[in-house]
Amino acid sequence: MTYITTKVQALKSYPTYQFYASADSRTVNTGDEFRICILETLRWIRTRLQELQSIPDELNAPEPDDYTLFSEESLSSFSYNDGFQIDVAYIESIGSWSFRITEPDMGANLGTERERSAVNGRSFTTEIAFLKGSTNVEIGIRTYCSEPSNTTAECEVFRPRVVKALAENPNLRLLHSTCIIDGKPLEIKSKTELERFFYLLSAQERSLPVVLVADSKTEISQSSPVMPQISSDKFSFSGFTQPNRKLNVTMSADLKNRFKLSDKSEKKPKEKLPSNVIKKTYSQTKLPVFEYTELARSLLGFAVVVYADEKFFRQIENKVHISIEHGDILLITKHENLERFTYEQYRNDMQSFYYKLKKNVIEMQKRSSYSFGTVLFYSDAKLKEYKLQRYQTNSLEEKCHIYKLENAELKLQINELSQQQNDMQQTAENLRIAQKKAALLENELEALKLTHEALLKEAASKEEAYRKNARLVQFYKNMIDTAALFPTDKKDVCSWINENYSELLFVAPRAQSELRKHTGFLDIACLCDGIVFLAAYSQYRRQELAEETLSLYANHKKWEVQGCGKETLKVHRSDYTVNIEGKPYILDQHIKRGVRSEELIRIYFCWDEEHRRIIIGSMPEHLPTVKNAT
């Protein structure tokens, strides 16, 4: 016959919530504080048991506000079992009161969308202990989960409501190290708060993690408008020029030789902006600071939330060797393990990150090590009580009975430690498996990274080729559109220049007269193409056009800026000089197309530094040179 049975599973137990603080007050004495703490606990448990028909008489007590009506003489040790187990140990001689409730898992968030069914075999034990000292009352609170060792269902971290009740009681002030537990952040805005923060980090009794929120930075943004520009249809296309941005142009040696800029213009450290240029303006914007005030309120009893003003960043780094950048959020545990979140990680969705951070901090309570000062939780309090009873009796029979009780309590402690050991072993094994998987995944990740990098390079190469070709296509399309509007009669050329390029080019009256009187063959389309190149070159001189784009204009018809030669300018100075409003300008540069026996075009010009434009002084014929006089 085959037996069908339910196998017995070993149990594991682990802490899910832990809290330690000391209570002091400036309005009531230590005895009153002790009684208020106990009354807050009794009120909490009465609220939980309010649906029962009857509760133990020991739980009936005044409300915390009526603490003066409550006497410590009414306190006693007792136990109560009604499907849940309540145990209380009170030791008057040392001022210790310990409470424990053990209850089966009844599920969570019943009747809501987040409802969780009860986990079979799981139970919770919540312990609350107070120890009355000479100047304060120590408070220790913890919750343990006990469940079958093969349980995989996650266990939530619940903060007993009594923690918040104690923190909100107006007659108490809860302190964790030097930090007041009241749901408000520690704001480092003065040296006093800075020193308090340093002490908090170094305090041996600190068990709560610290959430440090750094001040956000101030961004400086540029405001429009900026320098006026010519139509982007004529002189720019995607990828080569960036409107409203000053380019840092460095000319190649080849381009310098081709354009032959004069030494005088090269040596000028800075070009003056014309009077009609609108200067750039800047505005400062303070980025939003993470909502640390609300975080501190919601993490009361889970962590200490600290805000650091930016002027204290350097001092914190020098003192505790923790570097802080604007907007950083740091999680600092008891052993100063550090987890950092940068501003860029959450700036686009602070609300979602808020909930993730909150959940992360709350989960840090689970299985963490904790210091509870000198408070005695129920089991240790019972052992202390038994020990005192042994010294207070001379009866051998009573002593033997007390030893049996001590022995039974120690066995319970051993059993609890065994369950905790089971959890640690299982956690260690899970960690080993997870680390092994992580190592395998890291190797796979490295291989994927190499493949990804190779694909990125290939994609970048293809994208750059596509972008470059697209830019070239757009450039030549713009050139075709521009050429379609070229004038066909030489008498219209100057008006066409003034209409389209008046900011960049100025045609001297002499050049207008020479063009009008010219009787030889003239390729007007080629002349206009040269004008377009000069307009682009003018924009380049104004640092509004990239060298790469200028080269495209130059290569279109093989235009090349050339100097006119020092000897020629000296011998034929009058031929290379134009007067504009009584001021002489030397035409020291030119572009050319063709020779005398073929199509011939010459455009002589100079750079007008005052108005940051090119002055066209002569076109379209050849001016005399040292070798050839006209």
XYZ file of C-alpha atoms in Angstrom:
630
model
C 0.000 0.000 0.000
C 1.380 3.431 -0.993
C 1.266 6.137 1.617
C 0.153 9.580 0.466
C 1.295 12.112 3.043
C 2.161 15.756 3.434
C 5.856 16.035 4.104
C 7.024 18.019 7.096
C 9.279 20.906 6.130
C 12.000 22.479 8.238
C 11.288 26.096 9.144
C 13.322 29.172 8.405
C 12.947 32.567 10.031
C 14.318 35.999 9.306
C 13.681 39.607 10.346
C 11.496 41.698 8.070
C 11.274 44.941 10.070
C 13.555 46.366 12.779
C 13.650 49.656 14.635
C 15.616 51.091 17.548
C 15.449 54.519 19.146
C 15.597 56.233 22.480
C 12.749 58.375 23.795
C 13.376 61.493 25.800
C 11.174 64.453 26.558
C 11.435 68.017 27.710
C 7.943 68.014 29.208
C 7.597 64.719 31.124
C 9.917 62.575 33.263
C 11.375 59.198 32.330
C 8.703 57.273 34.251
C 5.980 59.053 32.290
C 7.793 58.337 29.028
C 7.947 54.644 29.964
C 4.210 54.528 30.655
C 3.340 56.461 27.466
C 5.334 53.971 25.386
C 3.509 51.040 26.987
C 0.085 52.695 26.567
C 0.774 53.381 22.869
C 1.591 49.675 22.444
C -1.548 48.557 24.303
C -3.688 50.906 22.223
C -2.132 49.470 19.057
C -2.878 45.870 20.032
C -6.406 46.719 21.222
C -7.091 48.256 17.804
C -5.944 45.051 16.148
C -8.139 42.917 18.417
C -11.218 45.131 18.307
C -13.328 42.537 16.420
C -12.865 39.946 19.177
C -15.668 39.542 21.687
C -13.280 39.743 24.620
C -9.632 40.571 25.204
C -7.359 39.986 28.224
C -7.913 42.367 31.129
C -4.185 43.216 31.078
C -4.680 44.934 27.710
C -7.394 47.257 29.027
C -5.651 50.490 29.896
C -6.150 54.257 29.521
C -5.375 56.077 26.296
C -1.801 57.407 25.991
C -3.011 60.987 26.595
C -4.263 59.847 30.013
C -0.917 58.410 31.107
C -1.237 60.084 34.527
C -4.154 57.740 35.290
C -2.005 54.674 34.617
C 0.215 53.192 37.319
C 3.182 50.892 36.784
C 1.804 48.821 39.650
C -0.866 47.528 37.260
C 1.779 46.056 34.970
C 2.515 42.334 35.096
C 3.805 39.425 33.042
C 1.135 37.359 31.310
C 0.352 35.171 28.271
C -2.760 34.803 26.153
C -3.579 32.350 23.350
C -6.590 32.481 21.040
C -5.297 31.324 17.664
C -2.577 33.937 18.142
C -0.143 34.130 21.043
C 0.445 37.218 23.166
C 3.236 37.242 25.774
C 4.283 40.070 28.051
C 7.248 40.156 30.415
C 7.550 42.964 32.950
C 10.560 43.298 35.254
C 9.955 46.149 37.649
C 13.411 46.107 39.237
C 15.193 46.986 35.975
C 12.343 48.882 34.288
C 11.914 46.425 31.407
C 8.625 45.754 29.590
C 8.549 43.329 26.649
C 5.635 42.450 24.405
C 5.378 39.693 21.809
C 2.568 38.628 19.485
C 2.798 35.576 17.212
C 0.125 35.176 14.556
C -0.444 33.157 11.375
C -0.212 34.848 7.994
C -3.683 36.125 7.071
C -2.700 37.586 3.692
C -2.304 41.269 2.885
C -4.235 44.143 1.325
C -7.430 42.109 1.406
C -10.206 43.470 -0.796
C -7.839 45.629 -2.872
C -6.118 45.273 -6.227
C -2.884 44.442 -4.377
C -4.476 41.604 -2.424
C -2.112 38.747 -1.471
C -3.372 35.386 -0.308
C -2.030 33.872 2.883
C 1.104 31.746 2.525
C 0.650 28.247 3.953
C 2.737 27.667 7.078
C 3.921 31.277 7.395
C 3.621 33.131 10.694
C 4.773 36.496 12.020
C 6.186 37.424 15.405
C 6.271 41.092 16.360
C 8.211 42.125 19.445
C 8.145 45.501 21.186
C 10.394 46.201 24.148
C 11.069 49.232 26.362
C 13.851 49.719 28.897
C 13.617 52.613 31.331
C 16.906 54.358 32.017
C 17.852 57.316 34.155
C 17.463 59.906 31.349
C 15.553 58.162 28.575
C 13.649 55.076 27.478
C 15.178 52.681 24.964
C 12.775 51.347 22.333
C 13.267 48.164 20.331
C 10.774 46.847 17.746
C 11.179 43.954 15.342
C 9.100 41.550 13.244
C 10.209 38.027 12.324
C 8.764 35.861 9.577
C 8.759 32.085 10.083
C 7.855 29.826 7.169
C 8.623 26.424 5.571
C 12.152 26.369 4.178
C 10.912 25.724 0.628
C 8.680 28.827 0.598
C 9.416 31.054 -2.380
C 6.615 33.631 -1.988
C 8.034 37.073 -1.204
C 7.369 38.466 2.248
C 6.372 42.121 2.521
C 8.017 44.489 4.966
C 5.371 45.931 7.285
C 6.099 48.696 9.772
C 3.945 48.255 12.907
C 1.655 51.269 13.307
C 2.940 51.743 16.846
C 6.247 53.074 15.433
C 4.489 56.040 13.860
C 2.302 56.485 16.949
C 5.369 56.776 19.183
C 7.022 59.228 16.769
C 3.886 61.393 16.600
C 3.191 61.460 20.355
C 3.696 65.079 21.465
C 5.160 64.015 24.829
C 7.928 61.914 23.254
C 10.965 62.686 21.149
C 12.467 59.670 19.393
C 16.196 59.777 18.666
C 18.222 57.423 16.495
C 21.781 58.417 17.294
C 21.571 62.224 17.006
C 18.717 62.267 14.493
C 15.145 62.997 15.553
C 12.684 60.425 14.188
C 9.697 62.612 13.309
C 9.238 62.143 9.568
C 11.271 65.248 8.743
C 14.596 65.277 6.874
C 17.906 66.389 8.299
C 18.733 69.408 6.131
C 22.423 70.258 5.957
C 22.178 74.003 5.578
C 24.429 75.026 8.460
C 27.604 73.841 10.170
C 25.580 72.536 13.119
C 23.525 70.254 10.856
C 26.710 69.235 9.037
C 28.331 68.121 12.313
C 25.163 66.240 13.258
C 25.336 64.404 9.940
C 28.997 63.475 10.513
C 28.164 62.115 13.970
C 25.206 60.167 12.586
C 27.391 58.407 10.006
C 30.074 57.471 12.530
C 27.771 56.485 15.418
C 28.164 52.828 16.428
C 24.520 52.610 17.446
C 23.257 53.674 13.991
C 21.359 50.884 12.266
C 18.991 52.814 10.004
C 20.283 53.431 6.472
C 20.874 57.030 5.414
C 19.329 58.399 2.201
C 21.381 61.425 1.173
C 19.740 63.709 -1.415
C 22.149 66.226 -2.958
C 21.095 69.693 -4.073
C 20.435 70.057 -7.817
C 22.518 72.245 -10.081
C 21.712 75.461 -11.902
C 21.733 75.163 -15.686
C 22.821 78.045 -17.891
C 20.990 78.217 -21.198
C 21.501 80.490 -24.210
C 18.659 82.708 -25.299
C 17.899 83.727 -28.893
C 18.233 85.788 -31.034
C 21.836 85.811 -32.352
C 23.780 87.104 -35.362
C 21.651 87.612 -38.491
C 22.313 85.080 -41.267
C 21.561 84.656 -44.911
C 18.984 82.188 -46.129
C 19.861 78.613 -45.224
C 18.531 77.607 -48.638
C 21.592 79.236 -50.244
C 24.444 78.628 -47.837
C 23.673 75.760 -45.493
C 22.338 72.270 -45.410
C 21.840 69.678 -42.699
C 25.058 68.508 -41.124
C 27.418 71.252 -42.327
C 26.239 74.406 -40.617
C 24.568 74.992 -37.287
C 22.396 78.132 -37.171
C 22.729 80.384 -34.120
C 26.074 78.848 -33.191
C 29.529 80.328 -33.594
C 31.862 77.830 -35.259
C 35.446 77.408 -34.135
C 36.951 77.210 -37.628
C 40.554 76.078 -38.122
C 41.736 76.376 -41.699
C 43.773 73.626 -43.274
C 47.131 74.510 -44.813
C 45.783 73.620 -48.236
C 42.822 75.947 -47.889
C 45.066 78.765 -46.611
C 47.224 78.427 -49.695
C 44.194 78.344 -51.987
C 42.553 81.405 -50.438
C 45.810 83.220 -49.603
C 44.504 85.226 -46.703
C 46.586 88.271 -45.978
C 48.897 88.164 -42.931
C 47.170 91.193 -41.557
C 43.803 89.440 -41.310
C 45.362 86.252 -39.868
C 47.156 88.040 -37.066
C 44.049 89.704 -35.738
C 43.163 87.907 -32.482
C 39.505 88.792 -32.588
C 37.170 90.245 -35.161
C 34.859 93.038 -34.137
C 31.178 92.365 -34.405
C 29.181 94.848 -36.470
C 26.833 97.174 -34.663
C 23.728 95.383 -35.944
C 24.704 92.052 -34.344
C 22.559 91.079 -31.371
C 24.664 89.677 -28.525
C 23.944 86.297 -26.992
C 22.147 86.338 -23.669
C 22.018 83.611 -21.037
C 19.514 82.555 -18.385
C 19.960 80.481 -15.234
C 17.477 77.759 -14.302
C 17.523 75.842 -11.020
C 16.744 72.200 -11.740
C 14.003 70.555 -9.628
C 15.248 68.994 -6.398
C 14.117 65.448 -5.638
C 11.099 65.409 -3.282
C 13.096 64.532 -0.153
C 10.579 66.016 2.315
C 7.819 63.616 1.261
C 10.360 60.786 1.127
C 11.362 61.467 4.739
C 7.733 61.361 5.825
C 7.023 58.042 4.098
C 10.287 56.449 5.310
C 9.734 57.282 8.987
C 11.130 54.314 10.902
C 12.817 52.880 7.800
C 15.657 55.314 7.113
C 17.090 58.734 7.895
C 16.636 61.129 4.963
C 19.291 63.844 4.653
C 19.388 66.801 2.271
C 22.779 68.379 1.491
C 23.034 71.940 0.221
C 25.603 72.303 -2.574
C 27.877 74.571 -0.527
C 28.647 71.640 1.794
C 29.570 69.084 -0.901
C 33.306 69.689 -0.584
C 33.299 69.504 3.222
C 31.412 66.201 3.181
C 33.876 64.754 0.675
C 36.869 65.901 2.715
C 35.461 64.576 6.004
C 33.898 61.215 5.116
C 35.446 60.667 1.653
C 32.123 60.439 -0.153
C 32.089 62.370 -3.420
C 28.821 64.141 -4.209
C 27.644 65.543 -7.521
C 24.596 67.752 -8.035
C 21.373 65.737 -7.860
C 22.995 62.548 -6.541
C 20.976 60.260 -4.268
C 23.138 58.062 -2.026
C 22.077 55.081 0.088
C 24.507 54.630 2.980
C 24.078 51.520 5.127
C 25.309 50.875 8.654
C 28.674 49.678 7.365
C 28.888 52.642 4.965
C 28.232 50.547 1.876
C 27.257 52.989 -0.822
C 24.723 52.926 -3.630
C 24.534 55.950 -5.926
C 21.829 57.238 -8.273
C 22.725 60.159 -10.532
C 20.357 62.975 -11.493
C 20.249 61.762 -15.085
C 18.869 58.408 -13.906
C 15.661 59.930 -12.557
C 15.266 63.501 -13.833
C 12.851 62.495 -16.626
C 10.499 60.521 -14.357
C 10.938 61.506 -10.721
C 7.580 60.069 -9.674
C 8.344 56.523 -10.795
C 11.838 56.701 -9.351
C 10.389 57.937 -6.042
C 8.338 54.751 -5.635
C 11.221 52.519 -6.716
C 13.605 54.205 -4.273
C 11.079 53.994 -1.451
C 10.501 50.279 -2.057
C 14.236 49.666 -2.259
C 14.903 51.373 1.085
C 12.036 49.560 2.802
C 13.292 46.197 1.536
C 16.718 46.946 3.037
C 15.206 46.156 6.456
C 14.795 42.498 5.553
C 17.545 40.220 6.914
C 19.740 43.186 7.809
C 21.910 43.279 10.933
C 20.657 45.603 13.646
C 21.726 47.012 16.993
C 19.084 47.260 19.741
C 21.155 48.804 22.526
C 20.358 47.197 25.880
C 16.625 46.523 25.398
C 15.440 43.026 26.273
C 13.028 41.334 23.892
C 10.596 38.837 25.359
C 12.772 35.695 25.453
C 15.795 37.467 26.938
C 13.506 39.321 29.333
C 12.056 35.993 30.551
C 15.533 34.596 31.109
C 16.435 37.741 33.033
C 13.223 37.402 35.047
C 13.949 33.746 35.849
C 17.463 34.617 36.957
C 16.176 37.309 39.317
C 13.577 34.896 40.706
C 16.265 32.303 41.419
C 18.247 34.781 43.491
C 15.140 35.915 45.333
C 14.093 32.451 46.604
C 15.727 30.072 49.019
C 13.455 27.177 48.134
C 15.326 24.421 46.316
C 12.089 23.191 44.792
C 11.293 26.654 43.391
C 14.825 27.010 42.044
C 14.547 23.668 40.242
C 11.231 24.738 38.738
C 12.775 28.038 37.582
C 15.723 26.160 36.057
C 13.276 24.040 34.080
C 11.559 27.190 32.814
C 14.935 28.687 31.876
C 15.896 25.472 30.125
C 12.639 25.457 28.153
C 13.149 29.102 27.147
C 16.727 28.415 26.070
C 15.506 25.501 23.935
C 13.054 27.877 22.266
C 15.924 30.295 21.600
C 18.032 27.473 20.176
C 15.136 26.438 17.959
C 14.719 30.040 16.757
C 18.454 30.339 16.081
C 18.300 27.058 14.179
C 15.514 28.452 11.994
C 17.547 31.588 11.401
C 20.534 29.391 10.528
C 18.381 27.528 7.994
C 17.470 30.842 6.383
C 21.104 31.974 6.277
C 22.216 28.695 4.707
C 19.457 28.837 2.121
C 20.225 32.495 1.431
C 23.920 31.657 1.046
C 23.115 28.820 -1.365
C 20.786 31.085 -3.360
C 23.532 33.690 -3.419
C 26.082 31.140 -4.665
C 23.740 30.044 -7.457
C 22.945 33.656 -8.323
C 26.664 34.536 -8.415
C 27.347 31.573 -10.693
C 24.559 32.657 -13.015
C 25.810 36.228 -12.863
C 29.325 35.109 -13.862
C 27.917 33.198 -16.851
C 25.766 36.154 -17.818
C 28.758 38.501 -17.514
C 30.719 36.321 -19.941
C 27.772 36.311 -22.318
C 27.430 40.045 -21.859
C 31.081 40.643 -22.744
C 30.670 38.606 -25.922
C 27.497 40.495 -26.769
C 29.258 43.807 -26.065
C 31.973 42.960 -28.588
C 29.348 41.996 -31.154
C 27.342 45.104 -30.311
C 30.391 47.364 -30.685
C 31.212 45.828 -34.057
C 27.630 46.321 -35.209
C 27.635 49.887 -33.899
C 30.794 50.690 -35.841
C 29.316 49.162 -38.985
C 26.032 50.999 -38.482
C 27.851 54.268 -37.730
C 29.919 53.886 -40.873
C 26.832 53.248 -42.973
C 24.928 56.045 -41.303
C 27.787 58.499 -41.842
C 28.047 57.495 -45.477
C 24.308 57.908 -45.878
C 24.332 61.242 -44.043
C 27.239 62.522 -46.101
C 25.623 61.489 -49.351
C 22.316 62.954 -48.248
C 24.059 66.224 -47.390
C 25.783 66.301 -50.745
C 22.531 65.625 -52.551
C 20.853 68.406 -50.568
C 23.733 70.779 -51.254
C 23.618 70.286 -55.017
C 19.839 70.466 -54.987
C 20.117 73.846 -53.270
C 22.704 74.914 -55.833
C 20.354 73.929 -58.676
C 17.537 75.890 -57.035
C 19.830 78.893 -56.645
C 21.122 78.648 -60.219
C 17.562 78.559 -61.520
C 17.147 82.110 -60.207
C 20.364 83.481 -61.771
C 19.755 86.590 -63.892
C 20.193 86.148 -67.645
C 21.105 89.756 -68.445
C 24.243 91.399 -67.100
C 22.319 94.566 -66.222
C 20.363 92.574 -63.626
C 23.390 91.012 -61.897
C 24.061 93.838 -59.403
C 20.438 94.140 -58.338
C 20.349 90.345 -57.916
C 23.430 90.559 -55.614
C 21.881 93.343 -53.535
C 18.607 91.476 -53.219
C 20.125 88.195 -52.056
C 23.550 88.922 -50.514
C 23.571 92.508 -49.277
C 24.695 91.420 -45.759
C 27.716 89.607 -47.184
C 28.696 91.426 -50.387
C 28.946 95.039 -51.421
C 29.404 95.892 -55.126
C 31.392 99.099 -55.548
C 30.120 101.626 -58.118
C 33.268 101.005 -60.192
C 32.467 97.283 -60.484
C 28.887 98.099 -61.433
C 30.133 100.514 -64.148
C 32.681 98.009 -65.530
C 30.059 95.272 -65.740
C 27.627 97.598 -67.453
C 30.267 98.732 -70.041
C 31.619 95.234 -70.747
C 31.119 94.356 -74.432
C 32.888 91.027 -74.798
C 31.516 87.560 -74.359
C 30.370 86.894 -70.767
C 29.029 83.710 -69.279
C 26.564 85.300 -66.859
C 25.690 81.982 -65.171
C 29.387 81.370 -64.447
C 29.771 84.922 -63.115
C 26.788 84.433 -60.804
C 28.214 81.117 -59.590
C 31.388 82.998 -58.630
C 29.263 85.540 -56.773
C 27.600 82.700 -54.830
C 31.049 81.346 -53.912
C 32.194 84.776 -52.701
C 29.047 85.082 -50.572
C 29.857 81.706 -49.035
C 33.470 82.786 -48.518
C 32.239 85.942 -46.783
C 30.088 83.827 -44.492
C 33.134 81.642 -43.813
C 35.190 84.716 -42.873
C 32.395 85.629 -40.458
C 32.718 82.123 -38.952
C 29.171 81.258 -39.917
C 30.067 78.543 -42.408
C 32.172 75.410 -41.952
C 35.320 74.865 -43.992
C 33.914 71.619 -45.350
C 30.898 73.407 -46.815
C 33.042 76.186 -48.298
C 35.104 73.552 -50.093
C 31.955 72.323 -51.821
C 31.241 75.823 -53.134
C 34.872 76.083 -54.281
C 34.914 72.683 -55.984
C 31.716 73.320 -57.913
C 33.485 75.518 -60.512
C 37.049 75.123 -59.199
C 36.999 78.577 -57.646
C 40.107 79.608 -55.750
C 40.806 82.734 -53.740
C 44.176 84.165 -54.777
C 46.189 87.167 -53.725
C 46.935 89.812 -56.313
C 50.670 89.974 -55.563
C 52.626 92.658 -53.707
C 54.504 93.893 -56.791
C 51.330 94.224 -58.829
C 49.609 96.142 -56.018
C 52.620 98.419 -55.798
C 53.044 99.087 -59.530
C 49.339 99.341 -60.398
C 48.031 100.633 -57.087
C 45.469 102.958 -58.660
C 43.993 100.106 -60.743
C 43.536 98.025 -57.558
C 42.037 100.784 -55.448
C 38.357 101.682 -55.123
C 36.892 104.555 -53.163
C 33.693 104.150 -51.220
C 32.301 107.192 -49.491
C 35.763 108.815 -49.624
C 37.562 105.815 -48.124
C 40.069 103.854 -50.288
C 40.034 100.033 -50.331
C 42.828 97.880 -51.841
C 41.555 94.972 -53.944
C 44.154 92.478 -52.737
C 42.312 89.248 -53.658
C 40.509 87.818 -56.642
C 38.895 84.704 -58.124
C 39.209 83.778 -61.761
C 37.787 81.638 -64.503
C 39.294 81.012 -67.968
C 42.039 82.840 -69.905
C 42.086 85.626 -72.497
C 41.827 83.298 -75.491
C 38.802 81.593 -73.923
C 36.002 82.496 -71.553
C 37.432 84.984 -69.043
C 36.004 86.098 -65.708
C 37.848 87.980 -62.962
C 36.301 89.296 -59.736
C 38.595 91.469 -57.615
C 37.677 92.089 -53.989
C 38.843 92.820 -50.445
C 37.587 92.117 -46.921
C 35.817 95.007 -45.198
C 36.590 94.420 -41.527
C 34.390 97.236 -40.258
C 31.202 95.886 -41.824
C 32.383 92.239 -41.965
C 31.651 91.822 -45.637
C 33.407 91.479 -48.999
C 33.743 94.526 -51.239
C 33.687 93.644 -54.940
C 35.697 96.394 -56.620
C 36.172 95.171 -60.183
C 34.580 92.639 -62.572
C 34.476 90.855 -64.935
C 37.674 91.817 -66.832
C 41.359 91.237 -66.106
C 43.229 94.055 -64.303
C 46.836 94.844 -65.300
C 49.676 92.904 -63.621
C 53.440 93.368 -63.521
C 53.844 91.003 -66.492
C 50.784 92.033 -68.454
C 49.578 95.603 -68.613
C 46.083 96.207 -69.933
